[in-house]
Structures are given as structure tokens and as C-alpha cells.
């Protein structure tokens, strides 16, 4: 079955440093999604990538879909304390379902 | 706009007691609905999903059940809770023509 690996599991950064989380799939994907979950909160949809090599930006967040559509990354430039949370990638399967990666928990020291 | 509600927000139940968690969606019709469980500090485990009234698919065999008595209502239940049922239960919906999911605020269940 479909497998997804997300690394790193945890990341501590100093405020102002950059952060990147990576998501790797065992199969070629039609699309990939990213979600953010604040501590104590629920996952919130951030973005969907569809095209090979696609790059999308949301302010300080840059999302990239690999050329082979088997991996993706989320990069945050100059982290802020508001970026704290767990970032999940999610892969579609069987039509309407998603397989979530294990998440990368980001902690930012002010 | 669409909104999703879950209740209760928190719940403490003894082992062996029954469970009923409710999720409702407003502002849309015929949504796909999902129940997830999240253990502390862990990822999301899909438990059930539904594409329509009375249509439930189970992803993980366990002592939990789900029902969809109305188009925008999704219920998660159990006849007898186990300690291992503790966790954060999240309901989500997605439009039928799109794949992104929108999550409710969740229910924190502690089984004692």
C-alpha cells in the first residue's frame, strides 16, 4: 500500500531561522496537500500542489512538488513564534481519502 | 460559508461505558465526512468515512462504529470503551468535487 514518510519528526529553531519539512511517497501522486495544526488545535488546510515541479508561495511559506511527483517540501523563511505547530503532508488515495504523514513538529524559540 | 461543529469538546469516560460523539456540517450539502483519531503527539488515523447517508466505510477494525443518519450529521460511537480509545477525535468534511478536508475543533476523550 501507499507509504508516506515525513522528516524531520521534530525541529527546534531560533526565531528568524529558516525551517524545512520534507514529505516522501512510495508512489507517484496526483496531488499533495499540506496542513498545519497549532498546539491544542485542529489541522487546517494550507495548500494543494498538483503539477510536477510546482512551486507555490504563501507569504513566508514556500511549497514545492517534486518533478517526479513523489516528494514535496514546505519551507518557512525567517520563522516567527506564530509558526509553531505541527505540519502534515497528506496524500490522496482511493478517491476521496487522504493518508497523512506523521507530521513535523516545529518549535520556535523567541 | 461552511462550518463544522463537534461536541462535546472534552469527555472523560470510564472503561466499559458507551460513547457517542457528534459532528454536524452547515452550509453545504452531500459532503464527504470523515472521523479521525489522533493520539497525543502523533499523526492522524482515519477511522471512518462516508460519501452519503447510511454509507459508511471503516478503515481500521476496532470497537468503534459510525453512523450518518442525516446528510450533514456524522456520529461516532462505541458500546464499551477501552483505555486505548483515549485520544483526540476529529471530524472532517470535504466537498464531493474536491479533495481538501476541513476539520472540526475535535473532542478530547480520556478513558479512565
Coordinates of N, CA and C in Angstrom, one line a residue:
Chain A
X1 N 0.8 -1.2 0.0 CA 0.0 0.0 0.0 C 0.8 1.3 0.0
X2 N 0.2 2.3 -0.1 CA 0.9 3.6 -0.2 C 1.5 4.0 1.2
X3 N 2.8 4.4 1.1 CA 3.5 4.8 2.3 C 4.0 6.2 2.2
X4 N 4.0 6.9 3.3 CA 4.5 8.3 3.3 C 5.4 8.5 4.5
X5 N 6.5 9.1 4.2 CA 7.5 9.4 5.2 C 7.7 10.9 5.3
X6 N 7.6 11.5 6.5 CA 7.8 12.9 6.7 C 8.9 13.1 7.6
X7 N 9.9 14.0 7.3 CA 11.0 14.3 8.1 C 11.3 15.8 8.1
X8 N 11.9 16.2 9.2 CA 12.2 15.5 10.5 C 10.9 15.4 11.3
X9 N 11.0 14.6 12.4 CA 9.8 14.5 13.2 C 9.6 15.7 14.1
X10 N 10.8 16.3 14.5 CA 10.8 17.5 15.4 C 11.8 18.4 14.8
X11 N 11.6 19.7 15.1 CA 12.6 20.7 14.7 C 12.5 21.9 15.7
X12 N 13.6 22.2 16.3 CA 13.7 23.4 17.2 C 14.5 24.4 16.4
X13 N 14.0 25.6 16.3 CA 14.7 26.7 15.6 C 14.7 27.9 16.5
X14 N 15.6 28.8 16.2 CA 15.6 30.1 16.9 C 14.7 31.0 16.0
X15 N 14.0 31.9 16.6 CA 13.2 32.8 15.8 C 14.0 33.5 14.8
X16 N 13.6 33.6 13.6 CA 14.3 34.2 12.5 C 15.0 33.2 11.6
X17 N 15.3 32.0 12.1 CA 15.9 30.9 11.3 C 14.9 30.3 10.3
X18 N 15.4 29.7 9.3 CA 14.5 29.0 8.3 C 14.2 27.6 8.8
X19 N 13.2 27.1 8.2 CA 12.7 25.7 8.5 C 12.2 25.0 7.3
X20 N 12.5 23.7 7.2 CA 12.0 22.9 6.1 C 11.6 21.6 6.5
X21 N 10.4 21.1 6.0 CA 10.0 19.8 6.3 C 9.8 19.1 4.9
X22 N 10.1 17.8 4.9 CA 10.0 17.0 3.7 C 9.1 15.9 3.8
X23 N 8.4 15.6 2.6 CA 7.5 14.5 2.6 C 7.8 13.6 1.4
X24 N 7.9 12.3 1.6 CA 8.3 11.4 0.5 C 7.2 10.3 0.5
X25 N 6.8 10.0 -0.8 CA 5.8 9.0 -1.0 C 6.5 7.8 -1.8
X26 N 5.9 6.6 -1.5 CA 6.4 5.4 -2.2 C 5.8 5.3 -3.6
X27 N 4.8 6.1 -3.9 CA 4.1 6.0 -5.2 C 4.0 7.4 -5.8
X28 N 3.8 7.5 -7.1 CA 3.6 8.8 -7.8 C 2.3 9.3 -7.5
X29 N 2.2 10.6 -7.2 CA 1.0 11.2 -6.7 C 0.3 12.1 -7.7
X30 N -1.0 12.1 -7.6 CA -1.8 13.0 -8.4 C -1.7 14.4 -7.9
X31 N -1.6 14.5 -6.5 CA -1.5 15.8 -5.9 C -1.0 15.6 -4.5
X32 N -0.7 16.6 -3.8 CA -0.3 16.5 -2.4 C -0.8 17.8 -1.7
X33 N -1.2 17.6 -0.4 CA -1.7 18.7 0.4 C -0.9 18.9 1.6
X34 N -1.0 20.1 2.1 CA -0.3 20.4 3.4 C -1.3 21.0 4.4
X35 N -1.1 20.6 5.6 CA -2.0 21.1 6.7 C -1.1 21.6 7.9
X36 N -1.6 22.5 8.7 CA -0.9 23.0 9.9 C -1.9 22.8 11.1
X37 N -1.3 22.2 12.1 CA -2.1 22.1 13.4 C -1.4 22.8 14.5
X38 N -2.0 23.8 15.0 CA -1.4 24.6 16.1 C -1.6 23.7 17.4
X39 N -0.7 23.9 18.4 CA -0.8 23.1 19.6 C -2.2 23.3 20.2
X40 N -2.9 22.1 20.5 CA -4.2 22.1 21.1 C -5.3 22.4 20.0
X41 N -5.0 22.6 18.8 CA -6.0 22.9 17.8 C -6.2 21.7 16.8
X42 N -6.9 22.0 15.7 CA -7.2 21.0 14.7 C -6.4 21.4 13.4
X43 N -6.2 20.4 12.6 CA -5.5 20.6 11.3 C -6.2 21.6 10.4
X44 N -5.5 22.5 9.8 CA -6.1 23.5 8.9 C -5.4 23.3 7.5
X45 N -6.2 23.2 6.5 CA -5.7 23.1 5.1 C -4.9 24.3 4.7
X46 N -3.7 24.1 4.2 CA -2.9 25.2 3.8 C -2.9 25.3 2.2
X47 N -2.6 24.2 1.6 CA -2.4 24.3 0.1 C -2.5 22.9 -0.5
X48 N -2.7 22.9 -1.8 CA -2.7 21.7 -2.6 C -1.7 21.9 -3.8
X49 N -0.8 21.0 -4.1 CA 0.0 21.0 -5.2 C -0.4 19.9 -6.2
X50 N -0.4 20.3 -7.5 CA -0.9 19.3 -8.5 C 0.1 19.0 -9.6
X51 N 0.8 20.1 -10.0 CA 1.7 19.9 -11.2 C 3.1 19.5 -10.8
X52 N 3.8 18.7 -11.6 CA 5.2 18.4 -11.5 C 6.0 19.6 -11.4
X53 N 6.9 19.7 -10.3 CA 7.8 20.8 -10.2 C 7.1 22.1 -9.7
X54 N 5.9 22.0 -9.3 CA 5.1 23.2 -8.9 C 5.7 23.8 -7.7
X55 N 5.7 25.2 -7.7 CA 6.2 25.9 -6.5 C 5.1 27.0 -6.2
X56 N 4.6 27.0 -5.0 CA 3.6 28.0 -4.6 C 4.1 28.7 -3.3
X57 N 3.8 29.9 -3.2 CA 4.2 30.7 -2.0 C 3.0 31.3 -1.3
X58 N 3.0 31.3 0.0 CA 2.1 32.0 0.9 C 2.9 32.8 1.9
X59 N 3.1 34.0 1.6 CA 3.9 34.9 2.4 C 5.3 34.3 2.6
X60 N 5.6 33.8 3.9 CA 6.9 33.3 4.1 C 7.0 31.8 3.9
X61 N 5.9 31.2 3.5 CA 5.9 29.7 3.3 C 6.0 29.4 1.8
X62 N 6.9 28.5 1.5 CA 7.1 28.1 0.1 C 6.9 26.6 0.0
X63 N 6.0 26.2 -0.9 CA 5.7 24.8 -1.1 C 6.2 24.3 -2.4
X64 N 6.7 23.1 -2.5 CA 7.3 22.6 -3.7 C 6.9 21.1 -3.9
X65 N 6.5 20.8 -5.1 CA 6.2 19.5 -5.5 C 7.3 18.9 -6.4
X66 N 7.8 17.8 -6.1 CA 8.9 17.2 -6.9 C 8.6 17.0 -8.4
X67 N 9.7 17.0 -9.2 CA 9.5 16.7 -10.6 C 8.9 15.4 -10.9
X68 N 9.2 14.4 -10.1 CA 8.6 13.0 -10.3 C 7.3 12.9 -9.5
X69 N 6.8 13.9 -8.9 CA 5.6 13.9 -8.1 C 5.6 12.8 -7.1
X70 N 6.7 12.6 -6.4 CA 6.8 11.6 -5.3 C 7.3 12.2 -4.0
X71 N 7.6 13.5 -4.1 CA 8.0 14.2 -2.9 C 7.6 15.6 -2.9
X72 N 7.6 16.2 -1.7 CA 7.2 17.6 -1.6 C 7.9 18.2 -0.4
X73 N 8.0 19.5 -0.4 CA 8.7 20.2 0.8 C 7.9 21.5 1.1
X74 N 8.0 21.8 2.4 CA 7.5 23.1 2.9 C 8.6 23.8 3.5
X75 N 8.9 25.0 3.1 CA 10.0 25.8 3.6 C 9.4 27.1 4.2
X76 N 9.8 27.4 5.4 CA 9.4 28.7 6.1 C 10.6 29.5 6.2
X77 N 10.6 30.7 5.7 CA 11.7 31.7 5.8 C 11.5 32.6 7.0
X78 N 12.6 32.7 7.8 CA 12.5 33.6 8.9 C 11.4 33.3 9.9
X79 N 11.4 32.2 10.5 CA 10.3 31.7 11.4 C 10.0 32.7 12.4
X80 N 8.7 32.7 12.8 CA 8.2 33.5 13.9 C 7.5 32.6 14.9
X81 N 7.2 33.1 16.0 CA 6.6 32.3 17.1 C 5.2 31.8 16.6
X82 N 4.6 32.6 15.7 CA 3.3 32.2 15.2 C 3.3 30.9 14.3
X83 N 4.5 30.6 13.9 CA 4.7 29.4 13.0 C 4.7 28.1 13.8
X84 N 4.7 28.2 15.1 CA 4.7 27.0 16.0 C 3.5 26.1 15.7
X85 N 3.8 24.8 15.6 CA 2.8 23.8 15.3 C 3.3 22.6 14.7
X86 N 2.4 21.7 14.2 CA 2.8 20.5 13.5 C 2.3 20.6 12.1
X87 N 3.2 20.4 11.1 CA 2.9 20.5 9.7 C 2.8 19.1 9.1
X88 N 1.7 18.8 8.5 CA 1.4 17.5 7.9 C 1.3 17.6 6.4
X89 N 1.9 16.6 5.7 CA 1.6 16.5 4.3 C 0.5 15.4 4.3
X90 N -0.3 15.4 3.2 CA -1.4 14.4 3.0 C -1.5 14.0 1.6
X91 N -1.5 12.7 1.4 CA -1.5 12.1 0.0 C -2.9 11.6 -0.2
X92 N -3.5 11.8 -1.4 CA -4.8 11.2 -1.8 C -4.7 9.7 -2.0
X93 N -5.7 9.0 -1.7 CA -5.8 7.6 -2.1 C -7.2 7.2 -2.1
X94 N -7.5 6.2 -3.0 CA -8.9 5.7 -3.1 C -9.9 6.8 -3.3
X95 N -9.6 7.7 -4.1 CA -10.6 8.7 -4.5 C -10.7 9.9 -3.4
X96 N -11.5 9.7 -2.4 CA -11.8 10.8 -1.5 C -11.1 10.7 -0.2
X97 N -10.1 9.8 0.0 CA -9.4 9.7 1.3 C -8.0 10.3 1.2
X98 N -7.5 10.6 2.4 CA -6.1 11.1 2.5 C -5.3 10.2 3.4
X99 N -4.1 10.0 3.1 CA -3.1 9.4 4.0 C -2.2 10.5 4.5
X100 N -2.2 10.8 5.8 CA -1.4 11.8 6.4 C -0.1 11.3 6.8
X101 N 1.0 12.2 6.6 CA 2.3 11.9 7.1 C 2.3 12.0 8.6
X102 N 3.4 11.6 9.2 CA 3.5 11.6 10.7 C 3.6 13.0 11.2
X103 N 3.9 14.0 10.4 CA 4.0 15.4 10.8 C 5.4 15.8 11.3
X104 N 5.7 17.1 11.1 CA 6.9 17.6 11.7 C 6.4 18.7 12.7
X105 N 6.9 18.5 13.9 CA 6.5 19.5 15.0 C 7.6 20.6 15.0
X106 N 7.2 21.8 14.8 CA 8.1 22.9 14.8 C 8.0 23.7 16.1
X107 N 9.1 23.9 16.7 CA 9.2 24.7 17.9 C 10.1 25.9 17.7
X108 N 9.7 27.1 18.0 CA 10.4 28.3 17.7 C 10.8 29.0 19.1
X109 N 12.0 29.2 19.3 CA 12.5 29.9 20.5 C 12.5 31.4 20.2
X110 N 11.9 32.2 21.0 CA 11.9 33.6 20.8 C 13.2 34.2 21.1
Chain B
X1 N -21.1 30.6 4.3 CA -19.9 29.8 4.4 C -20.2 28.6 5.2
X2 N -19.3 27.6 5.0 CA -19.4 26.3 5.7 C -18.8 26.3 7.0
X3 N -19.5 25.7 8.0 CA -18.9 25.5 9.3 C -19.1 24.0 9.7
X4 N -18.2 23.6 10.6 CA -18.3 22.2 11.1 C -18.2 22.3 12.6
X5 N -19.1 21.5 13.3 CA -19.2 21.5 14.7 C -19.0 20.1 15.2
X6 N -18.4 20.1 16.4 CA -18.2 18.8 17.1 C -18.6 19.0 18.6
X7 N -19.2 18.0 19.1 CA -19.4 18.1 20.6 C -19.5 16.7 21.2
X8 N -19.1 16.5 22.4 CA -18.6 17.6 23.3 C -17.1 17.9 23.0
X9 N -16.6 19.0 23.5 CA -15.2 19.4 23.3 C -14.3 18.5 24.1
X10 N -14.7 18.1 25.3 CA -13.9 17.2 26.1 C -14.8 16.2 26.8
X11 N -14.3 15.0 27.1 CA -15.1 14.0 27.7 C -14.2 13.0 28.4
X12 N -14.6 12.7 29.6 CA -13.9 11.7 30.5 C -14.9 10.6 30.7
X13 N -14.6 9.4 30.3 CA -15.5 8.3 30.5 C -14.8 7.1 31.1
X14 N -15.5 6.3 31.9 CA -14.9 5.1 32.5 C -14.8 4.0 31.4
X15 N -13.8 3.1 31.6 CA -13.7 1.9 30.8 C -15.0 1.1 30.8
X16 N -15.5 0.7 29.7 CA -16.7 -0.1 29.6 C -18.0 0.7 29.4
X17 N -17.9 2.0 29.4 CA -19.0 2.8 29.2 C -19.2 3.1 27.7
X18 N -20.5 3.5 27.3 CA -20.7 3.8 25.9 C -20.2 5.2 25.5
X19 N -20.1 5.4 24.2 CA -19.7 6.6 23.7 C -20.5 7.1 22.5
X20 N -20.8 8.4 22.4 CA -21.4 9.0 21.3 C -20.9 10.4 21.1
X21 N -20.2 10.6 19.9 CA -19.6 11.9 19.6 C -20.4 12.3 18.3
X22 N -20.7 13.6 18.3 CA -21.5 14.1 17.2 C -20.7 15.2 16.4
X23 N -21.0 15.1 15.1 CA -20.4 16.1 14.2 C -21.4 16.6 13.2
X24 N -21.6 17.9 13.0 CA -22.5 18.4 12.0 C -21.8 19.4 11.2
X25 N -22.2 19.5 9.9 CA -21.7 20.5 9.0 C -22.8 21.4 8.5
X26 N -22.5 22.6 8.4 CA -23.5 23.6 7.9 C -23.0 24.3 6.6
X27 N -23.9 24.7 5.8 CA -23.6 25.5 4.7 C -23.2 24.7 3.4
X28 N -23.4 23.4 3.4 CA -23.1 22.6 2.2 C -24.0 21.4 2.2
X29 N -24.1 20.8 1.1 CA -24.9 19.6 1.0 C -24.1 18.4 0.4
X30 N -24.5 17.2 0.9 CA -23.8 16.0 0.4 C -22.3 16.0 0.5
X31 N -21.8 16.4 1.7 CA -20.3 16.4 1.9 C -19.8 15.0 2.1
X32 N -18.6 14.8 1.8 CA -17.9 13.6 2.3 C -17.5 13.9 3.7
X33 N -17.7 12.9 4.6 CA -17.4 13.1 6.0 C -16.4 12.0 6.5
X34 N -15.6 12.4 7.5 CA -14.5 11.6 8.0 C -14.4 11.7 9.5
X35 N -14.1 10.6 10.1 CA -13.7 10.6 11.5 C -12.2 10.1 11.6
X36 N -11.4 10.9 12.3 CA -10.0 10.6 12.6 C -9.8 10.5 14.1
X37 N -8.7 9.7 14.5 CA -8.3 9.8 15.8 C -6.8 10.1 15.8
X38 N -6.4 11.0 16.8 CA -5.0 11.4 16.9 C -4.6 11.1 18.4
X39 N -3.6 10.2 18.5 CA -3.0 10.0 19.8 C -2.1 11.2 20.1
X40 N -1.8 11.4 21.4 CA -1.0 12.6 21.8 C 0.3 12.6 21.1
X41 N 0.6 13.7 20.4 CA 1.9 13.9 19.7 C 2.0 13.0 18.5
X42 N 1.0 12.5 18.0 CA 1.1 11.6 16.8 C 0.3 12.1 15.6
X43 N 0.3 11.3 14.6 CA -0.4 11.7 13.4 C -1.9 11.3 13.4
X44 N -2.5 11.5 12.3 CA -3.9 11.3 12.1 C -4.2 9.9 11.6
X45 N -5.1 9.2 12.3 CA -5.5 7.8 11.8 C -7.0 7.9 11.4
X46 N -7.2 7.6 10.1 CA -8.6 7.6 9.6 C -9.3 6.4 10.1
X47 N -10.5 6.7 10.7 CA -11.3 5.6 11.3 C -12.5 5.3 10.4
X48 N -13.2 6.2 9.9 CA -14.4 6.0 9.1 C -14.5 7.1 8.1
X49 N -15.2 6.8 7.0 CA -15.5 7.9 6.1 C -16.9 7.6 5.4
X50 N -17.5 8.6 4.9 CA -18.9 8.4 4.4 C -19.1 9.3 3.2
X51 N -19.7 8.8 2.2 CA -19.9 9.6 1.0 C -21.4 9.9 0.9
X52 N -22.2 9.4 1.8 CA -23.7 9.7 1.7 C -24.4 9.1 2.9
X53 N -25.7 9.4 3.1 CA -26.5 9.0 4.2 C -26.4 7.4 4.2
X54 N -26.1 6.9 5.4 CA -26.1 5.4 5.6 C -25.0 4.7 4.9
X55 N -24.1 5.5 4.3 CA -22.9 4.8 3.6 C -21.7 5.1 4.5
X56 N -21.2 4.0 5.1 CA -20.0 4.1 6.0 C -19.0 3.1 5.6
X57 N -17.7 3.6 5.5 CA -16.6 2.7 5.3 C -15.7 2.8 6.4
X58 N -15.2 1.6 6.9 CA -14.3 1.5 8.0 C -12.9 1.3 7.6
X59 N -12.0 2.0 8.1 CA -10.6 1.9 7.7 C -9.8 1.0 8.7
X60 N -10.2 1.0 9.9 CA -9.5 0.3 11.0 C -10.4 -0.5 11.8
X61 N -10.2 -1.9 11.9 CA -11.1 -2.7 12.7 C -10.9 -2.4 14.2
X62 N -12.0 -2.1 14.9 CA -11.9 -1.8 16.3 C -13.3 -1.8 16.9
X63 N -13.4 -1.4 18.2 CA -14.7 -1.4 18.8 C -15.5 -0.1 18.6
X64 N -15.1 0.7 17.6 CA -15.9 1.9 17.4 C -16.8 1.6 16.2
X65 N -17.8 2.5 16.1 CA -18.7 2.4 14.9 C -19.1 3.8 14.5
X66 N -19.6 4.0 13.3 CA -20.0 5.3 12.9 C -21.4 5.2 12.2
X67 N -22.1 6.3 12.2 CA -23.4 6.3 11.5 C -23.6 7.7 10.9
X68 N -24.4 7.7 9.8 CA -24.7 9.0 9.2 C -26.2 9.0 9.0
X69 N -26.9 9.4 10.0 CA -28.4 9.4 9.9 C -29.0 10.5 9.0
X70 N -28.2 11.6 8.9 CA -28.7 12.7 8.0 C -27.5 13.2 7.2
X71 N -27.8 13.9 6.1 CA -26.8 14.3 5.2 C -25.6 15.0 5.8
X72 N -25.8 15.8 6.8 CA -24.7 16.6 7.4 C -24.5 16.3 8.8
X73 N -24.8 15.1 9.2 CA -24.6 14.6 10.6 C -23.8 13.3 10.6
X74 N -22.8 13.2 11.4 CA -21.9 12.1 11.4 C -21.7 11.8 12.9
X75 N -21.9 10.5 13.3 CA -21.8 10.1 14.7 C -20.8 9.0 14.9
X76 N -20.0 9.2 15.9 CA -19.0 8.1 16.2 C -19.4 7.5 17.5
X77 N -19.4 6.2 17.6 CA -19.9 5.6 18.9 C -19.1 4.3 19.2
X78 N -19.4 3.9 20.4 CA -18.8 2.7 20.9 C -19.8 2.1 22.0
X79 N -19.9 0.8 22.1 CA -20.7 0.2 23.1 C -20.0 0.1 24.4
X80 N -18.7 -0.2 24.3 CA -17.9 -0.3 25.5 C -16.5 0.2 25.3
X81 N -16.1 1.3 25.9 CA -14.9 2.0 25.7 C -13.7 1.2 26.3
X82 N -12.6 1.2 25.7 CA -11.3 0.7 26.2 C -10.4 1.8 26.5
X83 N -9.4 1.5 27.4 CA -8.4 2.5 27.7 C -7.7 3.1 26.4
X84 N -7.5 2.2 25.5 CA -6.8 2.6 24.3 C -7.6 3.5 23.3
X85 N -8.9 3.7 23.7 CA -9.7 4.6 22.9 C -9.5 6.0 23.2
X86 N -8.7 6.3 24.3 CA -8.4 7.7 24.6 C -7.7 8.4 23.4
X87 N -8.0 9.6 23.2 CA -7.3 10.4 22.1 C -8.1 11.6 21.7
X88 N -7.7 12.2 20.7 CA -8.3 13.4 20.1 C -9.0 13.0 18.9
X89 N -10.4 13.1 18.9 CA -11.2 12.7 17.8 C -11.6 13.9 16.9
X90 N -11.3 13.8 15.7 CA -11.5 14.9 14.7 C -12.5 14.4 13.6
X91 N -13.4 15.3 13.4 CA -14.4 15.1 12.3 C -13.9 16.0 11.2
X92 N -14.0 15.6 9.9 CA -13.7 16.5 8.8 C -14.7 16.3 7.7
X93 N -14.8 17.3 6.8 CA -15.6 17.2 5.7 C -14.8 17.7 4.4
X94 N -15.3 17.2 3.3 CA -14.7 17.7 2.0 C -15.9 17.8 1.0
X95 N -15.8 18.8 0.1 CA -16.7 18.8 -1.0 C -16.6 17.6 -1.8
X96 N -17.7 17.2 -2.5 CA -17.6 16.0 -3.3 C -16.7 16.1 -4.5
X97 N -16.5 17.4 -5.0 CA -15.7 17.6 -6.2 C -14.3 18.0 -5.9
X98 N -13.9 18.1 -4.6 CA -12.5 18.5 -4.2 C -12.0 17.5 -3.2
X99 N -10.7 17.6 -3.0 CA -10.0 16.6 -2.1 C -9.6 17.2 -0.8
X100 N -9.5 18.6 -0.6 CA -9.0 19.1 0.6 C -10.1 18.9 1.7
X101 N -9.6 18.7 2.9 CA -10.5 18.4 4.0 C -10.5 19.5 5.0
X102 N -11.6 19.8 5.7 CA -11.8 20.8 6.7 C -12.2 20.2 8.0
X103 N -11.5 20.5 9.0 CA -11.6 19.8 10.2 C -12.4 20.6 11.3
X104 N -13.2 19.8 12.1 CA -13.8 20.4 13.2 C -12.9 20.6 14.4
X105 N -13.3 21.2 15.5 CA -12.5 21.6 16.6 C -12.0 20.4 17.4
X106 N -12.7 19.2 17.2 CA -12.2 18.0 17.9 C -12.8 17.8 19.2
X107 N -12.8 16.5 19.7 CA -13.2 16.1 21.0 C -12.1 15.3 21.7
X108 N -11.7 15.8 22.8 CA -10.6 15.1 23.6 C -11.3 14.1 24.5
X109 N -11.0 12.9 24.3 CA -11.6 11.8 25.1 C -10.6 11.1 25.9
X110 N -10.9 11.1 27.2 CA -10.0 10.4 28.2 C -10.8 9.2 28.8
X111 N -10.3 8.0 28.6 CA -11.0 6.8 29.2 C -10.2 6.4 30.4
X112 N -10.9 6.4 31.5 CA -10.2 6.1 32.8 C -10.6 4.8 33.4

